[in-house]
Structure formats: C-alpha cells, structure tokens
Short mmCIF file of C-alpha atoms and ligand atoms in Angstrom, two decimals:
data_model
loop_
_atom_site.label_atom_id
_atom_site.label_comp_id
_atom_site.label_asym_id
_atom_site.label_seq_id
_atom_site.Cartn_x
_atom_site.Cartn_y
_atom_site.Cartn_z
CA UNK A 1 23.27 -12.74 41.51
CA UNK A 2 26.63 -11.20 42.17
CA UNK A 3 28.87 -12.47 45.34
CA UNK A 4 29.13 -10.55 48.29
CA UNK A 5 32.95 -9.83 49.09
CA UNK A 6 33.01 -6.46 51.39
CA UNK A 7 30.97 -6.78 54.45
CA UNK A 8 29.83 -2.56 53.88
CA UNK A 9 27.30 -4.21 51.23
CA UNK A 10 26.06 -6.44 54.03
CA UNK A 11 26.48 -3.68 56.65
CA UNK A 12 24.00 -1.14 54.21
CA UNK A 13 20.80 -3.67 54.64
CA UNK A 14 21.46 -3.08 58.51
CA UNK A 15 19.45 -1.32 60.83
CA UNK A 16 22.55 0.44 62.17
CA UNK A 17 21.24 0.44 65.97
CA UNK A 18 23.96 -1.66 67.32
CA UNK A 19 21.83 -3.49 69.17
CA UNK A 20 23.25 -6.18 69.86
CA UNK A 21 19.96 -8.38 69.70
CA UNK A 22 21.68 -10.83 67.16
CA UNK A 23 24.29 -11.71 69.45
CA UNK A 24 27.09 -9.71 68.26
CA UNK A 25 28.22 -6.26 69.72
CA UNK A 26 26.88 -3.85 66.73
CA UNK A 27 26.14 -4.20 63.25
CA UNK A 28 29.06 -3.84 61.34
CA UNK A 29 30.26 -6.95 63.78
CA UNK A 30 27.43 -8.59 62.84
CA UNK A 31 28.05 -8.32 58.71
CA UNK A 32 31.24 -8.86 59.15
CA UNK A 33 30.72 -12.36 61.10
CA UNK A 34 27.69 -12.37 58.37
CA UNK A 35 30.24 -12.50 55.03
CA UNK A 36 32.18 -15.15 57.56
CA UNK A 37 30.20 -17.91 57.73
CA UNK A 38 29.61 -17.45 61.36
CA UNK A 39 25.96 -15.79 61.16
CA UNK A 40 23.15 -16.78 58.98
CA UNK A 41 21.59 -13.26 57.97
CA UNK A 42 18.19 -14.22 59.64
CA UNK A 43 19.49 -13.78 62.71
CA UNK A 44 19.00 -10.02 63.08
CA UNK A 45 15.43 -9.80 64.02
CA UNK A 46 15.19 -6.44 61.82
CA UNK A 47 16.13 -7.46 58.99
CA UNK A 48 13.90 -7.98 55.92
CA UNK A 49 13.13 -12.08 55.26
CA UNK A 50 12.71 -11.52 51.60
CA UNK A 51 16.76 -9.52 52.25
CA UNK A 52 18.04 -12.09 54.46
CA UNK A 53 17.21 -14.46 52.02
CA UNK A 54 18.53 -12.50 49.03
CA UNK A 55 21.80 -12.12 50.96
CA UNK A 56 22.10 -15.62 52.06
CA UNK A 57 22.23 -16.17 47.89
CA UNK A 58 25.12 -14.27 47.46
CA UNK A 59 26.95 -15.20 50.04
CA UNK A 60 29.52 -17.82 49.01
CA UNK A 61 31.50 -20.14 51.53
CA UNK A 62 34.77 -20.42 51.82
CA UNK A 63 36.74 -23.14 52.99
CA UNK A 64 38.86 -22.23 55.40
CA UNK A 65 43.30 -22.32 54.95
CA UNK A 66 43.11 -25.70 57.37
CA UNK A 67 40.63 -27.65 55.32
CA UNK A 68 42.42 -26.36 51.88
CA UNK A 69 45.32 -28.18 53.72
CA UNK A 70 43.66 -31.52 54.99
CA UNK A 71 42.64 -31.64 51.27
CA UNK A 72 45.64 -31.30 50.12
CA UNK A 73 47.57 -33.84 52.79
CA UNK A 74 44.83 -36.21 51.97
CA UNK A 75 45.93 -36.06 47.56
CA UNK A 76 49.06 -35.94 48.43
CA UNK A 77 48.92 -39.12 51.33
CA UNK A 78 47.35 -40.97 48.05
CA UNK A 79 49.60 -40.23 45.60
CA UNK A 80 52.74 -41.07 48.61
CA UNK A 81 51.53 -45.28 48.81
CA UNK A 82 52.13 -46.12 45.81
CA UNK A 83 55.47 -45.27 45.70
CA UNK A 84 58.29 -48.11 46.69
CA UNK A 85 60.18 -45.91 49.53
CA UNK A 86 63.66 -48.04 49.41
CA UNK A 87 64.20 -46.58 45.86
CA UNK A 88 63.44 -42.80 47.39
CA UNK A 89 65.05 -43.26 50.63
CA UNK A 90 68.50 -42.05 48.58
CA UNK A 91 67.21 -39.84 46.34
CA UNK A 92 65.46 -37.69 49.58
CA UNK A 93 68.82 -37.75 51.59
CA UNK A 94 66.41 -39.71 53.93
CA UNK A 95 66.58 -43.67 56.21
CA UNK A 96 64.34 -46.10 55.65
CA UNK A 97 63.70 -47.13 59.71
CA UNK A 98 60.75 -49.69 59.76
CA UNK A 99 59.34 -49.58 56.31
CA UNK A 100 58.75 -46.15 57.23
CA UNK A 101 60.94 -42.64 55.63
CA UNK A 102 62.60 -40.99 57.82
CA UNK A 103 63.26 -37.69 56.57
CA UNK A 104 65.55 -35.12 59.13
CA UNK A 105 64.60 -31.49 59.10
CA UNK A 106 66.05 -29.04 61.37
CA UNK A 107 67.72 -31.36 62.82
CA UNK A 108 64.51 -33.83 63.81
CA UNK A 109 63.73 -36.60 62.09
CA UNK A 110 59.59 -37.73 60.72
CA UNK A 111 58.74 -40.32 59.82
CA UNK A 112 56.20 -40.84 56.91
CA UNK A 113 54.08 -44.42 56.93
CA UNK A 114 53.82 -45.93 53.21
CA UNK A 115 50.22 -44.98 53.50
CA UNK A 116 52.24 -41.68 54.37
CA UNK A 117 50.87 -40.92 57.27
CA UNK A 118 53.52 -39.25 59.36
CA UNK A 119 54.88 -40.07 62.88
CA UNK A 120 57.33 -37.71 64.68
CA UNK A 121 57.98 -36.86 68.39
CA UNK A 122 57.62 -33.40 67.36
CA UNK A 123 54.14 -31.44 67.81
CA UNK A 124 52.56 -32.47 63.89
CA UNK A 125 51.43 -29.59 61.84
CA UNK A 126 50.17 -28.57 58.34
CA UNK A 127 53.71 -26.50 57.87
CA UNK A 128 55.56 -29.43 57.69
CA UNK A 129 53.28 -32.14 56.65
CA UNK A 130 52.29 -31.11 52.97
CA UNK A 131 55.78 -30.02 52.53
CA UNK A 132 57.33 -33.29 52.97
CA UNK A 133 54.42 -34.76 51.04
CA UNK A 134 55.56 -32.74 48.49
CA UNK A 135 59.18 -33.58 49.12
CA UNK A 136 58.64 -37.10 48.63
CA UNK A 137 57.04 -37.28 45.10
CA UNK A 138 59.31 -33.93 43.73
CA UNK A 139 62.49 -34.57 44.82
CA UNK A 140 64.68 -35.29 42.29
CA UNK A 141 68.11 -35.32 44.29
CA UNK A 142 69.63 -32.88 42.92
CA UNK A 143 72.60 -32.09 44.98
CA UNK A 144 72.47 -28.56 46.12
CA UNK A 145 74.57 -26.44 44.34
CA UNK A 146 76.18 -23.65 46.35
CA UNK A 147 74.48 -20.54 44.31
CA UNK A 148 71.27 -19.02 46.31
CA UNK A 149 68.72 -17.22 44.46
CA UNK A 150 65.92 -14.78 45.40
CA UNK A 151 62.84 -17.00 46.16
CA UNK A 152 61.01 -15.10 43.52
CA UNK A 153 63.39 -16.23 40.76
CA UNK A 154 62.07 -20.10 41.45
CA UNK A 155 59.79 -21.46 39.14
CA UNK A 156 56.11 -20.74 40.65
CA UNK A 157 56.85 -18.38 42.65
CA UNK A 158 55.25 -15.21 41.50
CA UNK A 159 51.50 -16.64 43.48
CA UNK A 160 53.64 -17.43 46.65
CA UNK A 161 56.09 -14.25 46.69
CA UNK A 162 54.51 -11.37 48.23
CA UNK A 163 53.18 -13.99 51.18
CA UNK A 164 56.95 -15.32 51.31
CA UNK A 165 57.99 -11.70 51.53
CA UNK A 166 55.73 -10.22 54.38
CA UNK A 167 54.74 -13.53 55.89
CA UNK A 168 58.20 -14.99 56.22
CA UNK A 169 61.29 -12.75 55.33
CA UNK A 170 59.51 -9.63 56.84
CA UNK A 171 58.09 -11.32 60.46
CA UNK A 172 61.29 -13.03 60.96
CA UNK A 173 63.66 -9.64 60.96
CA UNK A 174 60.84 -8.61 63.84
CA UNK A 175 62.07 -11.43 65.52
CA UNK A 176 65.80 -10.96 65.16
CA UNK A 177 65.50 -6.94 66.33
CA UNK A 178 63.25 -7.88 68.99
CA UNK A 179 65.53 -10.98 70.35
CA UNK A 180 68.22 -10.97 68.85
CA UNK A 181 70.71 -13.93 71.05
CA UNK A 182 67.46 -16.10 71.71
CA UNK A 183 66.70 -16.25 68.06
CA UNK A 184 70.30 -17.19 66.58
CA UNK A 185 70.36 -19.27 70.05
CA UNK A 186 67.65 -20.67 68.43
CA UNK A 187 69.59 -21.70 65.24
CA UNK A 188 71.91 -23.18 66.35
CA UNK A 189 69.40 -25.31 68.47
CA UNK A 190 67.66 -26.68 64.65
CA UNK A 191 71.58 -27.66 63.27
CA UNK A 192 72.15 -23.86 62.07
CA UNK A 193 75.54 -23.59 60.33
CA UNK A 194 77.26 -20.46 60.59
CA UNK A 195 78.83 -18.81 56.54
CA UNK A 196 80.21 -16.44 55.78
CA UNK A 197 78.87 -14.38 52.51
CA UNK A 198 80.64 -11.76 50.62
CA UNK A 199 77.36 -9.86 50.75
CA UNK A 200 78.49 -7.77 53.81
CA UNK A 201 74.93 -9.09 56.75
CA UNK A 202 75.63 -9.48 60.52
CA UNK A 203 74.46 -12.88 59.66
CA UNK A 204 74.22 -15.50 57.88
CA UNK A 205 73.59 -18.47 58.16
CA UNK A 206 72.70 -21.95 57.13
CA UNK A 207 69.43 -23.93 58.27
CA UNK A 208 68.36 -27.37 56.56
CA UNK A 209 64.13 -27.94 56.56
CA UNK A 210 64.16 -30.83 54.14
CA UNK A 211 67.67 -32.83 53.71
CA UNK A 212 67.94 -31.59 49.83
CA UNK A 213 66.75 -27.75 50.88
CA UNK A 214 68.70 -25.83 52.65
CA UNK A 215 67.75 -22.41 53.76
CA UNK A 216 70.35 -19.29 53.64
CA UNK A 217 69.53 -16.50 56.18
CA UNK A 218 71.36 -13.21 56.00
CA UNK A 219 70.81 -10.89 58.92
CA UNK A 220 71.82 -6.68 58.69
CA UNK A 221 71.65 -5.12 62.29
CA UNK A 222 69.98 -1.59 62.30
CA UNK A 223 72.14 0.89 62.27
CA UNK A 224 71.35 4.59 62.95
CA UNK A 225 69.26 6.17 60.54
CA UNK A 226 69.36 1.79 59.04
CA UNK A 227 66.54 -0.13 59.82
CA UNK A 228 67.43 -3.62 60.10
CA UNK A 229 67.32 -6.04 57.01
CA UNK A 230 66.72 -9.11 56.56
CA UNK A 231 66.65 -12.22 53.69
CA UNK A 232 66.68 -15.91 53.22
CA UNK A 233 67.89 -17.56 50.02
CA UNK A 234 67.48 -20.55 47.80
CA UNK A 235 69.57 -22.74 47.17
CA UNK A 236 69.64 -22.84 43.55
CA UNK A 237 68.61 -27.02 42.86
CA UNK A 238 65.47 -25.82 45.09
CA UNK A 239 62.93 -25.70 42.15
CA UNK A 240 64.16 -29.20 41.50
CA UNK A 241 64.08 -30.92 45.18
CA UNK A 242 60.75 -29.03 46.47
CA UNK A 243 58.38 -26.23 45.24
CA UNK A 244 57.80 -22.89 45.28
CA UNK A 245 54.19 -23.86 48.09
CA UNK A 246 56.27 -26.06 49.73
CA UNK A 247 59.18 -24.13 50.73
CA UNK A 248 56.65 -20.27 51.29
CA UNK A 249 54.92 -23.25 54.26
CA UNK A 250 58.25 -24.38 55.80
CA UNK A 251 59.80 -21.00 56.51
CA UNK A 252 56.68 -19.53 57.71
CA UNK A 253 56.08 -22.70 60.08
CA UNK A 254 59.87 -22.28 60.94
CA UNK A 255 59.42 -18.61 62.14
CA UNK A 256 55.36 -20.03 63.38
CA UNK A 257 57.45 -22.36 65.77
CA UNK A 258 60.29 -19.48 66.53
CA UNK A 259 57.24 -17.60 67.93
CA UNK A 260 56.27 -19.65 70.15
CA UNK A 261 58.79 -20.94 71.96
CA UNK A 262 60.12 -17.19 72.52
CA UNK A 263 56.60 -16.79 73.48
CA UNK A 264 56.00 -20.10 76.03
CA UNK A 265 59.83 -20.79 76.70
CA UNK A 266 62.15 -17.31 76.91
CA UNK A 267 62.25 -15.08 80.09
CA UNK A 268 65.12 -12.61 80.43
CA UNK A 269 66.28 -13.28 76.63
CA UNK A 270 67.01 -16.85 77.63
CA UNK A 271 65.85 -20.27 76.18
CA UNK A 272 64.20 -22.40 79.28
S1 SF4 B 301 20.56 -6.87 65.58
FE1 SF4 B 301 20.68 -6.35 63.15
S2 SF4 B 301 20.23 -4.15 63.87
FE2 SF4 B 301 20.90 -5.05 65.93
S3 SF4 B 301 23.21 -4.82 66.06
FE3 SF4 B 301 22.88 -7.23 64.70
S4 SF4 B 301 22.69 -6.11 62.33
FE4 SF4 B 301 22.42 -4.95 63.61
#
C-alpha cells in the first residue's frame, strides 16, 4: 500500500462540503491536518469507515524537526561524555572552567559539562547545541587559513546547500535590506570584525560562531536597477573543524536570533 504524501489524495475522498464538523473549517484544511498527523481520518463523520481505515494505514507519521534534533543531541551527548576535556580544550580553542568546556560563540561562553549538557546565560536552543557537540567531536584544531570558500564546496554540503542559500543567505540579505544599520550594529555587538576585500562588497565582516569556524559575510547594497547581494563564505579549514550540517544550523540560528532581536528590541531603526 503506497504512502500518502499529498493532501489532495485525502481531499479526493472527502465530501467537500466544508461543514466544519471535524473541527477545522474546510475539507482541504482537514486533509492537510490528517497528513500532518493532527487529525485522524475518522474525525470526518461523512467519511466511510473503511476508507478512513485505509487512509490511516497509508499515512506515515514523521518526527518533527525538534524531535530529530533531540534524538541527535542524545546520541552526540553520549559520545562527548567519554572524552577527556583537558586534552581537548587547546585543540578546540576552548577553556576548562570547573571541569566544563567553555566554548566561545559570537563572544558569549557556552559551557558543555562532562555529561554533554549545555550551560549558558544565553537563550539555549538546538541551533547551537548540535553544532557545539559536533565541534567537540570533529574539530581537528586546524588553524584558520584565510582562504574563503562558498558553503557548497564543503564536503557533505550537497544536500544542504540549497537550504543554506534559501534559509540563511537570502533571509539575511532581506534583513540587511530592511534594517541595514541595525543588522551591522548587531554584528558588531556579537564581535564582528570588518574586513577589507577586493570583491567590491559594500560591507565585509567576519564573525566567530565557533572559535575555529569563522564566517565571512559580504553584502552589496542595492543600486538602481540591481538588487542587493549577500553571501556567507567559510574558511577553507571549516571542513576539518566542523561539518556542513552544523555550519548550516549555526547560520540559520544566528539569522533567527537576529530576526528575534529586531522584533523584540528595536524601535525606529535602533536597538534599545
Ligand atoms: S467534517 Fe468532513 S465534510 Fe465536513 S469539513 Fe470536515 S472533512 Fe469536510
């Protein structure tokens, strides 16, 4: 029996009266809710029970992104828990503080306990937790080369590179277009360093999401007839100190953090 992937396949079996008796306002909304596991097909009183049972069997319940991350964190924590932090700290560019590894991310310390738990004054989220654990496990201590490469050239980036461009570079470009002064003020609050480059960008700066994984952010302001441009480049050493998935998560997390900061703490184009 084939897996149901499209809500239209469910919609086709419904009465299409949009009566709302299933608890959602339309048959199409019901079909989408069924596919996402929020409703059972049998919640529609007009659906033949045999058809409802058949649809139920064809729906594969998927774990949410949060659940995937939680499972990844549990596995990574178990691997981190057997490591000797005192040997690791110099390679990671980290410090040992009360037996914990203190790793600086964007100017703030995040501590990993010997059991692999994360402690920080900052709001904790999975965007930083998974990359930190990967960093501890994968970082070979390769020094920064000063040779900047596109994300897509990193090993293992193929499956993430579209996501990186659509969910990281493009939203950051849009944020920079809408809140240019604010974005660059925030970058500097998080330790960004300006860089002079020959690429002709109007703004080029480096940030350190992990001690040995710098990002170079280049932004070209819009000009008459031309949209703005933005790219995020990685140092050639990034592949030996982290992995493509973590770099993607870090970039996404930073942009989400900036978006939230702008929403919550800005007024008239200034931070307060
Ligand atoms: S109860 Fe059935 S027919 Fe009515 S809106 Fe929901 S799915 Fe459509």
